[in-house]
Short mmCIF file of N, CA and C in Angstrom, two decimals:
data_model
loop_
_atom_site.label_atom_id
_atom_site.label_comp_id
_atom_site.label_asym_id
_atom_site.label_seq_id
_atom_site.Cartn_x
_atom_site.Cartn_y
_atom_site.Cartn_z
N LEU A 1 7.57 1.99 -9.65
CA LEU A 1 7.07 3.66 -9.39
C LEU A 1 6.34 3.67 -8.51
N ARG A 2 7.54 5.05 -7.61
CA ARG A 2 6.39 4.91 -5.79
C ARG A 2 7.14 6.42 -5.98
N GLY A 3 6.34 6.83 -5.29
CA GLY A 3 6.49 8.28 -5.26
C GLY A 3 6.12 8.70 -3.58
N GLY A 4 7.27 9.44 -2.98
CA GLY A 4 6.13 9.94 -1.68
C GLY A 4 6.55 11.16 -0.87
N LEU A 5 5.98 11.92 0.10
CA LEU A 5 6.09 13.25 0.13
C LEU A 5 6.07 13.65 1.92
N GLU A 6 6.65 14.18 3.06
CA GLU A 6 6.90 14.09 4.29
C GLU A 6 6.51 15.19 4.62
N PHE A 7 6.40 15.92 5.79
CA PHE A 7 5.83 16.91 5.75
C PHE A 7 5.28 17.01 7.43
N ARG A 8 6.47 18.05 7.44
CA ARG A 8 6.72 18.10 9.23
C ARG A 8 5.69 20.31 9.60
N PRO A 9 4.43 19.62 9.33
CA PRO A 9 4.21 21.38 9.86
C PRO A 9 4.10 21.71 11.53
N LYS A 10 3.71 20.93 12.40
CA LYS A 10 4.48 21.68 13.77
C LYS A 10 5.68 20.07 14.30
N ALA A 11 6.49 20.85 15.39
CA ALA A 11 7.79 20.24 15.94
C ALA A 11 7.05 18.57 15.72
N LYS A 12 6.02 18.46 16.75
CA LYS A 12 5.61 17.31 16.88
C LYS A 12 5.17 16.56 16.34
N TRP A 13 3.79 16.42 14.54
CA TRP A 13 3.11 15.79 14.17
C TRP A 13 4.13 15.93 12.82
N THR A 14 4.38 15.27 11.37
CA THR A 14 5.12 14.53 10.48
C THR A 14 4.24 13.89 9.70
N LEU A 15 2.67 14.31 8.67
CA LEU A 15 2.67 13.94 7.86
C LEU A 15 2.91 13.57 6.45
N ARG A 16 3.01 12.64 6.29
CA ARG A 16 2.74 11.90 4.96
C ARG A 16 2.42 11.11 3.86
N GLY A 17 2.50 11.58 1.99
CA GLY A 17 1.79 10.26 1.27
C GLY A 17 2.16 10.27 0.65
N GLY A 18 1.91 9.35 0.10
CA GLY A 18 2.47 8.25 -1.51
C GLY A 18 2.03 8.06 -2.56
N ALA A 19 2.02 7.26 -3.72
CA ALA A 19 1.21 6.45 -4.47
C ALA A 19 2.93 5.55 -5.16
N PHE A 20 2.26 4.87 -6.05
CA PHE A 20 2.82 3.90 -6.30
C PHE A 20 2.35 2.64 -7.32
N LEU A 21 3.16 2.67 -8.73
CA LEU A 21 2.57 1.55 -9.67
C LEU A 21 3.57 0.20 -9.47
N ASP A 22 2.81 -0.54 -9.32
CA ASP A 22 3.63 -2.40 -9.38
C ASP A 22 3.16 -2.95 -10.26
N GLN A 23 3.98 -2.58 -12.00
CA GLN A 23 3.50 -3.42 -12.78
C GLN A 23 4.39 -5.19 -12.29
N SER A 24 3.14 -6.05 -12.78
CA SER A 24 3.34 -7.57 -12.34
C SER A 24 3.95 -8.20 -13.42
N PRO A 25 4.62 -8.97 -13.20
CA PRO A 25 6.08 -9.68 -14.26
C PRO A 25 5.46 -10.79 -14.93
N ALA A 26 4.30 -11.26 -14.35
CA ALA A 26 3.54 -12.93 -14.57
C ALA A 26 2.71 -12.70 -15.95
N GLN A 27 2.84 -13.49 -16.97
CA GLN A 27 2.18 -12.76 -17.64
C GLN A 27 0.81 -13.17 -18.03
N ASP A 28 -0.39 -13.20 -17.80
CA ASP A 28 -1.75 -13.48 -19.08
C ASP A 28 -1.46 -15.56 -18.81
N ASN A 29 -1.11 -16.07 -18.82
CA ASN A 29 -0.79 -17.22 -19.67
C ASN A 29 -0.87 -18.48 -18.90
N TYR A 30 0.41 -17.36 -17.91
CA TYR A 30 0.37 -17.85 -15.47
C TYR A 30 -0.95 -18.05 -14.47
N LEU A 31 -1.58 -17.02 -15.50
CA LEU A 31 -2.23 -16.77 -13.82
C LEU A 31 -3.32 -17.79 -13.80
N ALA A 32 -3.73 -18.30 -12.25
CA ALA A 32 -4.97 -19.10 -11.55
C ALA A 32 -4.33 -19.06 -10.65
N PRO A 33 -5.69 -19.36 -10.72
CA PRO A 33 -6.33 -19.41 -9.43
C PRO A 33 -5.36 -19.01 -7.35
N SER A 34 -4.74 -19.97 -7.86
CA SER A 34 -3.88 -19.91 -6.80
C SER A 34 -2.98 -19.36 -6.91
N SER A 35 -2.16 -18.07 -7.98
CA SER A 35 -1.41 -17.73 -8.07
C SER A 35 -2.16 -16.25 -8.71
N PRO A 36 -3.86 -15.42 -9.05
CA PRO A 36 -3.60 -14.45 -9.66
C PRO A 36 -3.23 -13.48 -9.43
N ASP A 37 -1.92 -13.07 -10.32
CA ASP A 37 -1.13 -11.75 -10.06
C ASP A 37 -1.72 -9.89 -10.25
N SER A 38 -1.62 -9.51 -10.14
CA SER A 38 -1.85 -7.89 -11.29
C SER A 38 -1.30 -6.87 -10.33
N THR A 39 -1.50 -5.99 -10.96
CA THR A 39 -0.61 -4.41 -11.69
C THR A 39 -1.08 -3.83 -10.35
N ARG A 40 -0.30 -3.57 -10.01
CA ARG A 40 -1.20 -2.63 -8.97
C ARG A 40 -0.97 -0.98 -8.31
N LEU A 41 -2.18 -0.97 -7.70
CA LEU A 41 -1.83 0.75 -9.16
C LEU A 41 -3.08 1.24 -7.19
N GLY A 42 -1.98 2.45 -6.45
CA GLY A 42 -1.93 2.60 -4.59
C GLY A 42 -1.70 3.63 -4.39
N ALA A 43 -2.45 4.32 -3.57
CA ALA A 43 -1.80 5.70 -2.65
C ALA A 43 -2.15 6.04 -1.11
N THR A 44 -0.85 6.60 -0.60
CA THR A 44 -0.50 6.15 1.00
C THR A 44 -0.52 7.19 1.86
N LEU A 45 -1.10 7.38 3.14
CA LEU A 45 -1.58 8.56 3.87
C LEU A 45 -0.55 7.75 5.22
N GLY A 46 -0.41 8.90 5.86
CA GLY A 46 0.68 8.41 7.00
C GLY A 46 0.58 9.86 8.47
N MET A 47 0.31 9.14 9.78
CA MET A 47 1.02 11.11 9.87
C MET A 47 1.63 9.58 10.50
N SER A 48 2.81 10.47 11.72
CA SER A 48 2.76 11.18 13.46
C SER A 48 2.85 11.84 14.73
N ARG A 49 2.73 11.60 16.00
CA ARG A 49 2.59 12.53 16.03
C ARG A 49 3.50 11.73 17.22
N GLN A 50 4.73 12.78 18.15
CA GLN A 50 5.81 11.84 19.08
C GLN A 50 5.05 12.71 20.40
N ILE A 51 4.89 11.74 21.56
CA ILE A 51 3.75 12.41 21.94
C ILE A 51 5.08 12.01 23.91
N ARG A 52 6.18 12.06 23.56
CA ARG A 52 7.23 11.66 24.81
C ARG A 52 8.69 12.36 24.14
N ALA A 53 9.64 12.02 24.73
CA ALA A 53 10.55 12.43 23.79
C ALA A 53 11.77 11.50 22.94
N HIS A 54 10.70 9.85 23.64
CA HIS A 54 11.23 8.76 22.46
C HIS A 54 9.53 8.11 21.94
N THR A 55 9.33 8.40 21.70
CA THR A 55 7.90 8.17 21.66
C THR A 55 6.95 8.40 20.84
N HIS A 56 6.69 7.78 20.00
CA HIS A 56 6.15 8.25 19.14
C HIS A 56 4.58 7.29 18.76
N VAL A 57 3.39 7.49 18.27
CA VAL A 57 2.28 7.23 17.80
C VAL A 57 2.08 7.84 16.11
N ASP A 58 1.86 6.28 15.35
CA ASP A 58 2.06 6.76 13.26
C ASP A 58 0.70 5.60 13.22
N PHE A 59 0.23 6.14 12.58
CA PHE A 59 -1.32 6.30 11.63
C PHE A 59 -0.83 5.76 10.39
N PHE A 60 -1.28 4.94 9.73
CA PHE A 60 -1.70 4.76 8.20
C PHE A 60 -2.59 4.56 7.20
N TYR A 61 -2.55 4.38 5.98
CA TYR A 61 -3.74 3.97 5.82
C TYR A 61 -3.61 4.05 3.91
N GLU A 62 -3.41 2.31 3.56
CA GLU A 62 -3.21 2.89 1.58
C GLU A 62 -4.83 2.12 1.35
N TYR A 63 -4.55 2.24 0.46
CA TYR A 63 -5.96 2.36 -0.41
C TYR A 63 -4.79 1.55 -2.02
N MET A 64 -5.45 0.32 -2.03
CA MET A 64 -4.49 -0.56 -3.36
C MET A 64 -5.12 -0.65 -4.53
N SER A 65 -5.55 -0.17 -5.50
CA SER A 65 -6.28 -0.82 -6.57
C SER A 65 -5.74 -2.06 -7.70
N LEU A 66 -6.07 -3.24 -7.42
CA LEU A 66 -5.83 -4.68 -8.61
C LEU A 66 -6.24 -4.19 -9.54
N LEU A 67 -5.32 -4.33 -10.81
CA LEU A 67 -5.87 -3.46 -12.00
C LEU A 67 -6.09 -5.32 -12.71
N GLU A 68 -7.36 -4.70 -13.30
CA GLU A 68 -7.89 -5.88 -13.84
C GLU A 68 -7.16 -6.72 -15.31
N ARG A 69 -7.34 -8.26 -14.79
CA ARG A 69 -6.31 -9.10 -15.50
C ARG A 69 -7.20 -10.20 -15.58
N THR A 70 -7.34 -11.08 -17.83
CA THR A 70 -7.84 -11.83 -17.94
C THR A 70 -6.89 -12.99 -18.11
N SER A 71 -7.12 -14.63 -17.40
CA SER A 71 -6.03 -15.14 -17.42
C SER A 71 -6.34 -16.56 -18.14
N THR A 72 -5.06 -16.56 -19.74
CA THR A 72 -5.73 -16.73 -20.60
C THR A 72 -4.52 -18.61 -20.67
N ASN A 73 -4.19 -19.29 -20.05
CA ASN A 73 -3.97 -20.17 -19.14
C ASN A 73 -4.89 -21.35 -19.76
N ASP A 74 -4.22 -22.22 -20.38
CA ASP A 74 -4.91 -23.46 -20.89
C ASP A 74 -5.57 -24.19 -19.72
N ASN A 75 -4.35 -24.41 -18.57
CA ASN A 75 -4.52 -25.53 -17.28
C ASN A 75 -4.90 -25.24 -16.37
N ALA A 76 -6.33 -24.15 -16.44
CA ALA A 76 -6.81 -23.50 -15.29
C ALA A 76 -8.04 -23.51 -15.98
N LEU A 77 -9.07 -22.57 -15.23
CA LEU A 77 -10.76 -22.32 -15.50
C LEU A 77 -9.99 -21.14 -16.48
N ALA A 78 -10.72 -19.93 -16.93
CA ALA A 78 -10.62 -18.68 -17.61
C ALA A 78 -11.53 -18.00 -16.91
N ALA A 79 -10.43 -17.12 -16.51
CA ALA A 79 -11.00 -16.74 -15.79
C ALA A 79 -10.78 -14.76 -15.67
N ARG A 80 -11.83 -14.26 -15.17
CA ARG A 80 -10.99 -12.81 -14.81
C ARG A 80 -10.26 -12.17 -13.26
N TYR A 81 -9.52 -11.38 -13.07
CA TYR A 81 -8.92 -10.93 -12.04
C TYR A 81 -8.92 -9.56 -11.50
N GLN A 82 -9.42 -8.88 -10.52
CA GLN A 82 -9.29 -7.78 -10.12
C GLN A 82 -9.40 -7.11 -8.73
N GLY A 83 -9.49 -6.58 -8.21
CA GLY A 83 -9.96 -6.17 -6.96
C GLY A 83 -9.45 -5.02 -5.88
N ARG A 84 -9.97 -4.40 -4.96
CA ARG A 84 -9.63 -3.42 -4.34
C ARG A 84 -9.20 -3.71 -3.00
N VAL A 85 -8.42 -2.85 -2.01
CA VAL A 85 -7.53 -3.22 -1.14
C VAL A 85 -7.88 -1.96 0.24
N HIS A 86 -7.84 -1.75 1.61
CA HIS A 86 -8.40 -0.79 1.96
C HIS A 86 -7.55 -1.29 3.49
N MET A 87 -5.92 -0.94 3.63
CA MET A 87 -5.51 -0.87 4.74
C MET A 87 -5.14 -0.28 6.02
N MET A 88 -5.49 -0.75 7.31
CA MET A 88 -4.70 1.17 8.20
C MET A 88 -4.03 0.14 8.86
N GLY A 89 -3.23 0.62 10.06
CA GLY A 89 -2.57 0.63 10.57
C GLY A 89 -2.56 1.71 11.80
N LEU A 90 -2.26 0.86 13.24
CA LEU A 90 -1.20 1.78 14.26
C LEU A 90 -0.78 1.17 14.67
N GLY A 91 1.06 1.97 15.58
CA GLY A 91 1.76 1.20 16.29
C GLY A 91 1.87 2.66 17.45
N VAL A 92 2.89 1.79 17.93
CA VAL A 92 4.06 3.10 19.11
C VAL A 92 5.34 3.05 18.37
N ARG A 93 5.99 3.52 18.07
CA ARG A 93 7.39 3.15 17.70
C ARG A 93 8.21 4.63 19.37
N LEU A 94 9.51 2.70 19.69
CA LEU A 94 10.65 3.72 20.84
C LEU A 94 11.62 4.17 20.17
N GLN A 95 11.74 5.28 20.31
CA GLN A 95 13.10 5.19 19.62
C GLN A 95 14.08 5.88 20.93
N ASN A 96 15.34 5.40 21.08
CA ASN A 96 16.40 5.91 21.35
C ASN A 96 17.12 7.75 21.48
#
């Protein structure tokens, strides 16, 4: 499940926001240290600024929570998996 919005408050600015829920297809009895899958819940923010006729600067931030899971795999160590991720990016976009 994913959703997002885009808003242009001024001619050269674009603001974006979104949220997502990405459910893990892996069953608890298949989890292992080499493949600790989890359901992901997150939110994103971004913005673009046009600096020339065909040049934009883009920035984004994403927060993602990896929801807790407990392994029931008999062939791997018993473990609980969870986590948090913060990602940021900056780019220059050239368009015709």
